[in-house]
């Protein structure tokens, strides 16, 4: 297991994913009832955007860095940036810390991380967040044990590193299995560009599994693939999210920010985005 999110934290994919997560949590908070957030692949929680790792890739500079430099931003990007700024300059919060910062006293977060060092760092970040619990383990294995949540209102983020060839299939299977246990849950599955061809096939599997409310969001920043260095994968050019049970109004909220993100975070010509209902 080689993946370290410190090289990628705050990149364009994180921006899209985390803006979507903020939008969903804000939606759930409209009701007074408690909610749960389950983050199956949590990472260490907070990242230094001036670290050697971040500077090596400059992904944060081309992602959250560009966004923070804007004088105004539309829609849900505004509360998202408020949360990011609240962690201080040069620090970028990962999904578990974004969620922890948004929770009310009666809400709950369970964040699962497999890598022992990342888990230890994450646990420390939860000091001061009594509603948040870090679990050391395999997110796919732990998820079914956490469902259905006692709150009966929850969002589950599945954000794997895609080091394995079958990672998308595992993620999709996890969503289907979780939906069987807890059909009302909101599920967010993140995927990188290399998985795009599989998403359409997965839509059929979701329908067969009785999942009739799902949304697919694709965004391509028009990046020119960098020349392939020895032993390194080409730079990621596009990203996407699959959402099961998207909240009412979520698609409109994403439609309001994607054109702005495409233009501010564009890395080459031909940036594009698409929101598709998977019915
Ligand atoms: C893309 S990063 C997560 C980023 C985080 N969700 C965020 O948005 O800030 C993926 C993380 O999953 C961890 N990981 C890999 N396999 C895992 C597994 N089976 N269960 C839980 N965590 C895993 C990696 O160590 C890495 O920290």
PDB file of N, CA and C in Angstrom, residues 50-154:
ATOM      1  N   UNK A  50       2.198  23.222   2.103  1.00  0.00           N
ATOM      2  CA  UNK A  50       3.562  23.666   1.756  1.00  0.00           C
ATOM      3  C   UNK A  50       4.574  22.555   2.049  1.00  0.00           C
ATOM      4  N   UNK A  51       4.083  21.337   2.302  1.00  0.00           N
ATOM      5  CA  UNK A  51       5.000  20.231   2.609  1.00  0.00           C
ATOM      6  C   UNK A  51       5.784  19.840   1.360  1.00  0.00           C
ATOM      7  N   UNK A  52       6.853  19.099   1.566  1.00  0.00           N
ATOM      8  CA  UNK A  52       7.659  18.639   0.426  1.00  0.00           C
ATOM      9  C   UNK A  52       6.791  17.813  -0.524  1.00  0.00           C
ATOM     10  N   UNK A  53       5.906  16.992   0.050  1.00  0.00           N
ATOM     11  CA  UNK A  53       5.040  16.146  -0.793  1.00  0.00           C
ATOM     12  C   UNK A  53       4.128  17.018  -1.669  1.00  0.00           C
ATOM     13  N   UNK A  54       3.482  18.015  -1.022  1.00  0.00           N
ATOM     14  CA  UNK A  54       2.539  18.866  -1.764  1.00  0.00           C
ATOM     15  C   UNK A  54       3.280  19.691  -2.815  1.00  0.00           C
ATOM     16  N   UNK A  55       4.472  20.181  -2.460  1.00  0.00           N
ATOM     17  CA  UNK A  55       5.207  21.023  -3.415  1.00  0.00           C
ATOM     18  C   UNK A  55       5.732  20.203  -4.587  1.00  0.00           C
ATOM     19  N   UNK A  56       5.987  18.944  -4.325  1.00  0.00           N
ATOM     20  CA  UNK A  56       6.501  18.082  -5.393  1.00  0.00           C
ATOM     21  C   UNK A  56       5.486  17.958  -6.542  1.00  0.00           C
ATOM     22  N   UNK A  57       4.211  17.872  -6.193  1.00  0.00           N
ATOM     23  CA  UNK A  57       3.197  17.686  -7.243  1.00  0.00           C
ATOM     24  C   UNK A  57       2.534  19.016  -7.644  1.00  0.00           C
ATOM     25  N   UNK A  58       2.590  20.008  -6.781  1.00  0.00           N
ATOM     26  CA  UNK A  58       1.878  21.308  -6.901  1.00  0.00           C
ATOM     27  C   UNK A  58       0.371  21.132  -7.187  1.00  0.00           C
ATOM     28  N   UNK A  59      -0.171  19.997  -6.780  1.00  0.00           N
ATOM     29  CA  UNK A  59      -1.607  19.761  -7.013  1.00  0.00           C
ATOM     30  C   UNK A  59      -2.477  20.679  -6.148  1.00  0.00           C
ATOM     31  N   UNK A  60      -2.039  20.935  -4.906  1.00  0.00           N
ATOM     32  CA  UNK A  60      -2.831  21.821  -4.042  1.00  0.00           C
ATOM     33  C   UNK A  60      -2.808  23.244  -4.590  1.00  0.00           C
ATOM     34  N   UNK A  61      -1.653  23.674  -5.073  1.00  0.00           N
ATOM     35  CA  UNK A  61      -1.548  25.035  -5.626  1.00  0.00           C
ATOM     36  C   UNK A  61      -2.496  25.199  -6.811  1.00  0.00           C
ATOM     37  N   UNK A  62      -2.611  24.161  -7.638  1.00  0.00           N
ATOM     38  CA  UNK A  62      -3.482  24.225  -8.818  1.00  0.00           C
ATOM     39  C   UNK A  62      -4.938  23.889  -8.498  1.00  0.00           C
ATOM     40  N   UNK A  63      -5.203  23.495  -7.264  1.00  0.00           N
ATOM     41  CA  UNK A  63      -6.559  23.163  -6.853  1.00  0.00           C
ATOM     42  C   UNK A  63      -7.073  24.210  -5.875  1.00  0.00           C
ATOM     43  N   UNK A  64      -7.007  23.874  -4.591  1.00  0.00           N
ATOM     44  CA  UNK A  64      -7.545  24.777  -3.566  1.00  0.00           C
ATOM     45  C   UNK A  64      -6.830  26.133  -3.592  1.00  0.00           C
ATOM     46  N   UNK A  65      -5.560  26.158  -3.965  1.00  0.00           N
ATOM     47  CA  UNK A  65      -4.811  27.419  -4.019  1.00  0.00           C
ATOM     48  C   UNK A  65      -5.471  28.411  -4.968  1.00  0.00           C
ATOM     49  N   UNK A  66      -5.844  27.951  -6.144  1.00  0.00           N
ATOM     50  CA  UNK A  66      -6.486  28.839  -7.128  1.00  0.00           C
ATOM     51  C   UNK A  66      -7.853  29.313  -6.633  1.00  0.00           C
ATOM     52  N   UNK A  67      -8.547  28.407  -5.954  1.00  0.00           N
ATOM     53  CA  UNK A  67      -9.893  28.752  -5.488  1.00  0.00           C
ATOM     54  C   UNK A  67      -9.832  29.805  -4.376  1.00  0.00           C
ATOM     55  N   UNK A  68      -8.864  29.629  -3.464  1.00  0.00           N
ATOM     56  CA  UNK A  68      -8.734  30.576  -2.356  1.00  0.00           C
ATOM     57  C   UNK A  68      -8.352  31.970  -2.854  1.00  0.00           C
ATOM     58  N   UNK A  69      -7.791  32.040  -4.036  1.00  0.00           N
ATOM     59  CA  UNK A  69      -7.365  33.340  -4.576  1.00  0.00           C
ATOM     60  C   UNK A  69      -8.531  34.112  -5.216  1.00  0.00           C
ATOM     61  N   UNK A  70      -9.711  33.490  -5.330  1.00  0.00           N
ATOM     62  CA  UNK A  70     -10.866  34.156  -5.954  1.00  0.00           C
ATOM     63  C   UNK A  70     -11.500  35.138  -4.971  1.00  0.00           C
ATOM     64  N   UNK A  71     -11.942  36.296  -5.484  1.00  0.00           N
ATOM     65  CA  UNK A  71     -12.551  37.274  -4.572  1.00  0.00           C
ATOM     66  C   UNK A  71     -13.973  36.871  -4.213  1.00  0.00           C
ATOM     67  N   UNK A  72     -14.659  36.155  -5.084  1.00  0.00           N
ATOM     68  CA  UNK A  72     -15.977  35.640  -4.694  1.00  0.00           C
ATOM     69  C   UNK A  72     -16.218  34.313  -5.398  1.00  0.00           C
ATOM     70  N   UNK A  73     -17.003  33.480  -4.748  1.00  0.00           N
ATOM     71  CA  UNK A  73     -17.273  32.147  -5.290  1.00  0.00           C
ATOM     72  C   UNK A  73     -18.772  31.872  -5.196  1.00  0.00           C
ATOM     73  N   UNK A  74     -19.327  31.070  -6.095  1.00  0.00           N
ATOM     74  CA  UNK A  74     -20.763  30.810  -6.041  1.00  0.00           C
ATOM     75  C   UNK A  74     -21.146  29.692  -5.058  1.00  0.00           C
ATOM     76  N   UNK A  75     -22.410  29.735  -4.635  1.00  0.00           N
ATOM     77  CA  UNK A  75     -23.080  28.638  -3.935  1.00  0.00           C
ATOM     78  C   UNK A  75     -22.318  28.013  -2.788  1.00  0.00           C
ATOM     79  N   UNK A  76     -22.302  26.690  -2.809  1.00  0.00           N
ATOM     80  CA  UNK A  76     -21.766  25.918  -1.678  1.00  0.00           C
ATOM     81  C   UNK A  76     -20.242  26.073  -1.559  1.00  0.00           C
ATOM     82  N   UNK A  77     -19.606  26.651  -2.573  1.00  0.00           N
ATOM     83  CA  UNK A  77     -18.151  26.864  -2.458  1.00  0.00           C
ATOM     84  C   UNK A  77     -17.846  27.857  -1.336  1.00  0.00           C
ATOM     85  N   UNK A  78     -18.813  28.706  -1.034  1.00  0.00           N
ATOM     86  CA  UNK A  78     -18.570  29.703   0.005  1.00  0.00           C
ATOM     87  C   UNK A  78     -18.454  29.045   1.396  1.00  0.00           C
ATOM     88  N   UNK A  79     -19.449  28.256   1.844  1.00  0.00           N
ATOM     89  CA  UNK A  79     -19.253  27.570   3.139  1.00  0.00           C
ATOM     90  C   UNK A  79     -18.071  26.600   3.116  1.00  0.00           C
ATOM     91  N   UNK A  80     -17.832  25.951   1.977  1.00  0.00           N
ATOM     92  CA  UNK A  80     -16.679  25.033   1.873  1.00  0.00           C
ATOM     93  C   UNK A  80     -15.377  25.800   2.123  1.00  0.00           C
ATOM     94  N   UNK A  81     -15.217  26.957   1.484  1.00  0.00           N
ATOM     95  CA  UNK A  81     -13.977  27.724   1.678  1.00  0.00           C
ATOM     96  C   UNK A  81     -13.877  28.283   3.092  1.00  0.00           C
ATOM     97  N   UNK A  82     -15.022  28.613   3.688  1.00  0.00           N
ATOM     98  CA  UNK A  82     -14.982  29.082   5.092  1.00  0.00           C
ATOM     99  C   UNK A  82     -14.389  27.986   5.978  1.00  0.00           C
ATOM    100  N   UNK A  83     -14.808  26.745   5.731  1.00  0.00           N
ATOM    101  CA  UNK A  83     -14.288  25.627   6.536  1.00  0.00           C
ATOM    102  C   UNK A  83     -12.785  25.474   6.282  1.00  0.00           C
ATOM    103  N   UNK A  84     -12.388  25.493   5.023  1.00  0.00           N
ATOM    104  CA  UNK A  84     -10.958  25.340   4.695  1.00  0.00           C
ATOM    105  C   UNK A  84     -10.153  26.441   5.394  1.00  0.00           C
ATOM    106  N   UNK A  85     -10.609  27.685   5.283  1.00  0.00           N
ATOM    107  CA  UNK A  85      -9.865  28.815   5.884  1.00  0.00           C
ATOM    108  C   UNK A  85      -9.782  28.681   7.401  1.00  0.00           C
ATOM    109  N   UNK A  86     -10.804  28.069   8.001  1.00  0.00           N
ATOM    110  CA  UNK A  86     -10.819  27.977   9.467  1.00  0.00           C
ATOM    111  C   UNK A  86      -9.684  27.088   9.986  1.00  0.00           C
ATOM    112  N   UNK A  87      -9.036  26.329   9.124  1.00  0.00           N
ATOM    113  CA  UNK A  87      -7.906  25.494   9.556  1.00  0.00           C
ATOM    114  C   UNK A  87      -6.575  26.236   9.472  1.00  0.00           C
ATOM    115  N   UNK A  88      -6.610  27.452   8.952  1.00  0.00           N
ATOM    116  CA  UNK A  88      -5.399  28.270   8.907  1.00  0.00           C
ATOM    117  C   UNK A  88      -4.677  28.163   7.576  1.00  0.00           C
ATOM    118  N   UNK A  89      -3.841  29.170   7.318  1.00  0.00           N
ATOM    119  CA  UNK A  89      -3.139  29.228   6.035  1.00  0.00           C
ATOM    120  C   UNK A  89      -2.180  28.046   5.882  1.00  0.00           C
ATOM    121  N   UNK A  90      -2.147  27.494   4.712  1.00  0.00           N
ATOM    122  CA  UNK A  90      -1.206  26.400   4.441  1.00  0.00           C
ATOM    123  C   UNK A  90      -1.662  25.055   4.962  1.00  0.00           C
ATOM    124  N   UNK A  91      -2.875  25.003   5.515  1.00  0.00           N
ATOM    125  CA  UNK A  91      -3.410  23.721   5.999  1.00  0.00           C
ATOM    126  C   UNK A  91      -4.688  23.407   5.222  1.00  0.00           C
ATOM    127  N   UNK A  92      -4.804  22.162   4.798  1.00  0.00           N
ATOM    128  CA  UNK A  92      -6.003  21.758   4.068  1.00  0.00           C
ATOM    129  C   UNK A  92      -6.678  20.594   4.801  1.00  0.00           C
ATOM    130  N   UNK A  93      -7.967  20.763   5.153  1.00  0.00           N
ATOM    131  CA  UNK A  93      -8.662  19.676   5.860  1.00  0.00           C
ATOM    132  C   UNK A  93      -9.138  18.590   4.896  1.00  0.00           C
ATOM    133  N   UNK A  94      -8.908  17.344   5.256  1.00  0.00           N
ATOM    134  CA  UNK A  94      -9.450  16.235   4.476  1.00  0.00           C
ATOM    135  C   UNK A  94     -10.909  16.012   4.856  1.00  0.00           C
ATOM    136  N   UNK A  95     -11.525  15.032   4.195  1.00  0.00           N
ATOM    137  CA  UNK A  95     -12.962  14.805   4.394  1.00  0.00           C
ATOM    138  C   UNK A  95     -13.362  14.598   5.861  1.00  0.00           C
ATOM    139  N   UNK A  96     -12.584  13.829   6.675  1.00  0.00           N
ATOM    140  CA  UNK A  96     -13.074  13.617   8.045  1.00  0.00           C
ATOM    141  C   UNK A  96     -13.068  14.893   8.877  1.00  0.00           C
ATOM    142  N   UNK A  97     -12.097  15.773   8.619  1.00  0.00           N
ATOM    143  CA  UNK A  97     -12.052  17.017   9.392  1.00  0.00           C
ATOM    144  C   UNK A  97     -13.070  18.029   8.893  1.00  0.00           C
ATOM    145  N   UNK A  98     -13.347  18.011   7.607  1.00  0.00           N
ATOM    146  CA  UNK A  98     -14.419  18.875   7.080  1.00  0.00           C
ATOM    147  C   UNK A  98     -15.732  18.460   7.733  1.00  0.00           C
ATOM    148  N   UNK A  99     -15.980  17.135   7.764  1.00  0.00           N
ATOM    149  CA  UNK A  99     -17.228  16.643   8.361  1.00  0.00           C
ATOM    150  C   UNK A  99     -17.253  16.973   9.855  1.00  0.00           C
ATOM    151  N   UNK A 100     -16.144  16.709  10.561  1.00  0.00           N
ATOM    152  CA  UNK A 100     -16.112  16.941  12.019  1.00  0.00           C
ATOM    153  C   UNK A 100     -16.448  18.400  12.333  1.00  0.00           C
ATOM    154  N   UNK A 101     -15.908  19.312  11.532  1.00  0.00           N
ATOM    155  CA  UNK A 101     -16.135  20.736  11.763  1.00  0.00           C
ATOM    156  C   UNK A 101     -17.612  21.107  11.568  1.00  0.00           C
ATOM    157  N   UNK A 102     -18.338  20.322  10.760  1.00  0.00           N
ATOM    158  CA  UNK A 102     -19.729  20.679  10.452  1.00  0.00           C
ATOM    159  C   UNK A 102     -20.747  20.059  11.410  1.00  0.00           C
ATOM    160  N   UNK A 103     -20.304  19.105  12.233  1.00  0.00           N
ATOM    161  CA  UNK A 103     -21.285  18.362  13.027  1.00  0.00           C
ATOM    162  C   UNK A 103     -21.817  19.166  14.215  1.00  0.00           C
ATOM    163  N   UNK A 104     -23.066  18.884  14.547  1.00  0.00           N
ATOM    164  CA  UNK A 104     -23.671  19.458  15.748  1.00  0.00           C
ATOM    165  C   UNK A 104     -23.470  18.464  16.894  1.00  0.00           C
ATOM    166  N   UNK A 105     -23.853  18.884  18.108  1.00  0.00           N
ATOM    167  CA  UNK A 105     -23.583  18.055  19.295  1.00  0.00           C
ATOM    168  C   UNK A 105     -24.137  16.646  19.209  1.00  0.00           C
ATOM    169  N   UNK A 106     -25.304  16.481  18.575  1.00  0.00           N
ATOM    170  CA  UNK A 106     -25.943  15.164  18.561  1.00  0.00           C
ATOM    171  C   UNK A 106     -25.558  14.342  17.337  1.00  0.00           C
ATOM    172  N   UNK A 107     -24.743  14.910  16.445  1.00  0.00           N
ATOM    173  CA  UNK A 107     -24.352  14.186  15.226  1.00  0.00           C
ATOM    174  C   UNK A 107     -23.134  13.308  15.519  1.00  0.00           C
ATOM    175  N   UNK A 108     -22.762  12.467  14.550  1.00  0.00           N
ATOM    176  CA  UNK A 108     -21.708  11.485  14.797  1.00  0.00           C
ATOM    177  C   UNK A 108     -20.914  11.240  13.521  1.00  0.00           C
ATOM    178  N   UNK A 109     -19.607  11.060  13.706  1.00  0.00           N
ATOM    179  CA  UNK A 109     -18.735  10.740  12.564  1.00  0.00           C
ATOM    180  C   UNK A 109     -17.903   9.515  12.905  1.00  0.00           C
ATOM    181  N   UNK A 110     -17.863   8.555  11.983  1.00  0.00           N
ATOM    182  CA  UNK A 110     -16.935   7.430  12.117  1.00  0.00           C
ATOM    183  C   UNK A 110     -16.026   7.476  10.891  1.00  0.00           C
ATOM    184  N   UNK A 111     -14.722   7.567  11.137  1.00  0.00           N
ATOM    185  CA  UNK A 111     -13.758   7.679  10.037  1.00  0.00           C
ATOM    186  C   UNK A 111     -12.798   6.498  10.122  1.00  0.00           C
ATOM    187  N   UNK A 112     -12.721   5.754   9.016  1.00  0.00           N
ATOM    188  CA  UNK A 112     -11.926   4.516   9.018  1.00  0.00           C
ATOM    189  C   UNK A 112     -10.671   4.724   8.169  1.00  0.00           C
ATOM    190  N   UNK A 113      -9.533   4.312   8.700  1.00  0.00           N
ATOM    191  CA  UNK A 113      -8.278   4.429   7.951  1.00  0.00           C
ATOM    192  C   UNK A 113      -7.457   3.162   8.177  1.00  0.00           C
ATOM    193  N   UNK A 114      -6.914   2.645   7.094  1.00  0.00           N
ATOM    194  CA  UNK A 114      -6.199   1.373   7.139  1.00  0.00           C
ATOM    195  C   UNK A 114      -4.724   1.543   7.495  1.00  0.00           C
ATOM    196  N   UNK A 115      -4.111   2.607   6.964  1.00  0.00           N
ATOM    197  CA  UNK A 115      -2.674   2.791   7.160  1.00  0.00           C
ATOM    198  C   UNK A 115      -2.391   3.221   8.603  1.00  0.00           C
ATOM    199  N   UNK A 116      -1.519   2.467   9.346  1.00  0.00           N
ATOM    200  CA  UNK A 116      -1.344   2.759  10.765  1.00  0.00           C
ATOM    201  C   UNK A 116      -0.876   4.185  11.060  1.00  0.00           C
ATOM    202  N   UNK A 117       0.069   4.714  10.276  1.00  0.00           N
ATOM    203  CA  UNK A 117       0.558   6.075  10.570  1.00  0.00           C
ATOM    204  C   UNK A 117      -0.510   7.123  10.288  1.00  0.00           C
ATOM    205  N   UNK A 118      -1.224   6.942   9.179  1.00  0.00           N
ATOM    206  CA  UNK A 118      -2.282   7.895   8.848  1.00  0.00           C
ATOM    207  C   UNK A 118      -3.376   7.843   9.924  1.00  0.00           C
ATOM    208  N   UNK A 119      -3.671   6.632  10.384  1.00  0.00           N
ATOM    209  CA  UNK A 119      -4.699   6.470  11.424  1.00  0.00           C
ATOM    210  C   UNK A 119      -4.295   7.208  12.708  1.00  0.00           C
ATOM    211  N   UNK A 120      -3.022   7.050  13.119  1.00  0.00           N
ATOM    212  CA  UNK A 120      -2.560   7.706  14.356  1.00  0.00           C
ATOM    213  C   UNK A 120      -2.689   9.224  14.228  1.00  0.00           C
ATOM    214  N   UNK A 121      -2.316   9.742  13.057  1.00  0.00           N
ATOM    215  CA  UNK A 121      -2.417  11.197  12.845  1.00  0.00           C
ATOM    216  C   UNK A 121      -3.883  11.634  12.895  1.00  0.00           C
ATOM    217  N   UNK A 122      -4.737  10.834  12.278  1.00  0.00           N
ATOM    218  CA  UNK A 122      -6.171  11.162  12.252  1.00  0.00           C
ATOM    219  C   UNK A 122      -6.749  11.203  13.666  1.00  0.00           C
ATOM    220  N   UNK A 123      -6.377  10.193  14.453  1.00  0.00           N
ATOM    221  CA  UNK A 123      -6.905  10.112  15.830  1.00  0.00           C
ATOM    222  C   UNK A 123      -6.564  11.395  16.596  1.00  0.00           C
ATOM    223  N   UNK A 124      -5.345  11.867  16.410  1.00  0.00           N
ATOM    224  CA  UNK A 124      -4.922  13.102  17.111  1.00  0.00           C
ATOM    225  C   UNK A 124      -5.754  14.297  16.662  1.00  0.00           C
ATOM    226  N   UNK A 125      -6.087  14.330  15.373  1.00  0.00           N
ATOM    227  CA  UNK A 125      -6.848  15.478  14.856  1.00  0.00           C
ATOM    228  C   UNK A 125      -8.253  15.548  15.448  1.00  0.00           C
ATOM    229  N   UNK A 126      -8.736  14.417  15.968  1.00  0.00           N
ATOM    230  CA  UNK A 126     -10.104  14.391  16.497  1.00  0.00           C
ATOM    231  C   UNK A 126     -10.194  14.901  17.940  1.00  0.00           C
ATOM    232  N   UNK A 127      -9.048  15.241  18.531  1.00  0.00           N
ATOM    233  CA  UNK A 127      -9.099  15.845  19.866  1.00  0.00           C
ATOM    234  C   UNK A 127      -9.946  17.117  19.741  1.00  0.00           C
ATOM    235  N   UNK A 128     -10.901  17.262  20.615  1.00  0.00           N
ATOM    236  CA  UNK A 128     -11.765  18.447  20.521  1.00  0.00           C
ATOM    237  C   UNK A 128     -13.007  18.211  19.673  1.00  0.00           C
ATOM    238  N   UNK A 129     -13.116  17.030  19.105  1.00  0.00           N
ATOM    239  CA  UNK A 129     -14.340  16.682  18.357  1.00  0.00           C
ATOM    240  C   UNK A 129     -14.933  15.415  18.980  1.00  0.00           C
ATOM    241  N   UNK A 130     -15.670  15.545  20.082  1.00  0.00           N
ATOM    242  CA  UNK A 130     -16.161  14.353  20.773  1.00  0.00           C
ATOM    243  C   UNK A 130     -17.126  13.519  19.934  1.00  0.00           C
ATOM    244  N   UNK A 131     -17.706  14.121  18.896  1.00  0.00           N
ATOM    245  CA  UNK A 131     -18.652  13.352  18.055  1.00  0.00           C
ATOM    246  C   UNK A 131     -17.926  12.499  17.036  1.00  0.00           C
ATOM    247  N   UNK A 132     -16.586  12.661  16.937  1.00  0.00           N
ATOM    248  CA  UNK A 132     -15.844  11.965  15.881  1.00  0.00           C
ATOM    249  C   UNK A 132     -15.039  10.806  16.455  1.00  0.00           C
ATOM    250  N   UNK A 133     -15.075   9.676  15.753  1.00  0.00           N
ATOM    251  CA  UNK A 133     -14.330   8.494  16.191  1.00  0.00           C
ATOM    252  C   UNK A 133     -13.515   7.961  15.022  1.00  0.00           C
ATOM    253  N   UNK A 134     -12.235   7.715  15.285  1.00  0.00           N
ATOM    254  CA  UNK A 134     -11.386   7.122  14.246  1.00  0.00           C
ATOM    255  C   UNK A 134     -11.316   5.621  14.475  1.00  0.00           C
ATOM    256  N   UNK A 135     -11.430   4.861  13.407  1.00  0.00           N
ATOM    257  CA  UNK A 135     -11.346   3.395  13.480  1.00  0.00           C
ATOM    258  C   UNK A 135     -10.164   2.942  12.644  1.00  0.00           C
ATOM    259  N   UNK A 136      -9.323   2.080  13.207  1.00  0.00           N
ATOM    260  CA  UNK A 136      -8.219   1.550  12.430  1.00  0.00           C
ATOM    261  C   UNK A 136      -8.672   0.253  11.767  1.00  0.00           C
ATOM    262  N   UNK A 137      -8.754   0.230  10.440  1.00  0.00           N
ATOM    263  CA  UNK A 137      -9.209  -1.007   9.804  1.00  0.00           C
ATOM    264  C   UNK A 137      -9.501  -0.817   8.329  1.00  0.00           C
ATOM    265  N   UNK A 138     -10.125  -1.841   7.776  1.00  0.00           N
ATOM    266  CA  UNK A 138     -10.482  -1.855   6.359  1.00  0.00           C
ATOM    267  C   UNK A 138     -11.898  -1.277   6.213  1.00  0.00           C
ATOM    268  N   UNK A 139     -11.983  -0.172   5.500  1.00  0.00           N
ATOM    269  CA  UNK A 139     -13.262   0.517   5.363  1.00  0.00           C
ATOM    270  C   UNK A 139     -14.359  -0.360   4.777  1.00  0.00           C
ATOM    271  N   UNK A 140     -13.991  -1.221   3.822  1.00  0.00           N
ATOM    272  CA  UNK A 140     -15.003  -2.086   3.204  1.00  0.00           C
ATOM    273  C   UNK A 140     -15.552  -3.090   4.212  1.00  0.00           C
ATOM    274  N   UNK A 141     -14.680  -3.566   5.086  1.00  0.00           N
ATOM    275  CA  UNK A 141     -15.104  -4.557   6.068  1.00  0.00           C
ATOM    276  C   UNK A 141     -15.921  -3.913   7.202  1.00  0.00           C
ATOM    277  N   UNK A 142     -15.506  -2.706   7.588  1.00  0.00           N
ATOM    278  CA  UNK A 142     -16.172  -2.044   8.714  1.00  0.00           C
ATOM    279  C   UNK A 142     -17.545  -1.484   8.342  1.00  0.00           C
ATOM    280  N   UNK A 143     -17.685  -1.043   7.078  1.00  0.00           N
ATOM    281  CA  UNK A 143     -18.922  -0.338   6.703  1.00  0.00           C
ATOM    282  C   UNK A 143     -20.197  -1.118   7.035  1.00  0.00           C
ATOM    283  N   UNK A 144     -20.311  -2.412   6.629  1.00  0.00           N
ATOM    284  CA  UNK A 144     -21.578  -3.108   6.917  1.00  0.00           C
ATOM    285  C   UNK A 144     -21.882  -3.182   8.412  1.00  0.00           C
ATOM    286  N   UNK A 145     -20.818  -3.221   9.227  1.00  0.00           N
ATOM    287  CA  UNK A 145     -21.034  -3.305  10.682  1.00  0.00           C
ATOM    288  C   UNK A 145     -21.621  -2.018  11.251  1.00  0.00           C
ATOM    289  N   UNK A 146     -21.498  -0.953  10.510  1.00  0.00           N
ATOM    290  CA  UNK A 146     -21.962   0.354  11.004  1.00  0.00           C
ATOM    291  C   UNK A 146     -23.360   0.696  10.501  1.00  0.00           C
ATOM    292  N   UNK A 147     -23.920  -0.229   9.706  1.00  0.00           N
ATOM    293  CA  UNK A 147     -25.222   0.050   9.084  1.00  0.00           C
ATOM    294  C   UNK A 147     -26.290  -0.925   9.543  1.00  0.00           C
ATOM    295  N   UNK A 148     -27.549  -0.505   9.696  1.00  0.00           N
ATOM    296  CA  UNK A 148     -27.984   0.883   9.573  1.00  0.00           C
ATOM    297  C   UNK A 148     -27.542   1.698  10.789  1.00  0.00           C
ATOM    298  N   UNK A 149     -27.260   2.962  10.620  1.00  0.00           N
ATOM    299  CA  UNK A 149     -26.857   3.784  11.764  1.00  0.00           C
ATOM    300  C   UNK A 149     -28.066   4.090  12.643  1.00  0.00           C
ATOM    301  N   UNK A 150     -27.823   4.244  13.923  1.00  0.00           N
ATOM    302  CA  UNK A 150     -28.973   4.459  14.816  1.00  0.00           C
ATOM    303  C   UNK A 150     -29.724   5.749  14.478  1.00  0.00           C
ATOM    304  N   UNK A 151     -29.047   6.712  13.873  1.00  0.00           N
ATOM    305  CA  UNK A 151     -29.691   7.996  13.535  1.00  0.00           C
ATOM    306  C   UNK A 151     -30.670   7.854  12.380  1.00  0.00           C
ATOM    307  N   UNK A 152     -30.474   6.795  11.568  1.00  0.00           N
ATOM    308  CA  UNK A 152     -31.300   6.556  10.371  1.00  0.00           C
ATOM    309  C   UNK A 152     -31.192   7.677   9.338  1.00  0.00           C
ATOM    310  N   UNK A 153     -30.227   8.548   9.506  1.00  0.00           N
ATOM    311  CA  UNK A 153     -29.939   9.593   8.499  1.00  0.00           C
ATOM    312  C   UNK A 153     -28.428   9.638   8.402  1.00  0.00           C
ATOM    313  N   UNK A 154     -27.889   9.368   7.218  1.00  0.00           N
ATOM    314  CA  UNK A 154     -26.430   9.294   7.140  1.00  0.00           C
ATOM    315  C   UNK A 154     -25.923   9.512   5.730  1.00  0.00           C
TER     316      UNK A 154
END
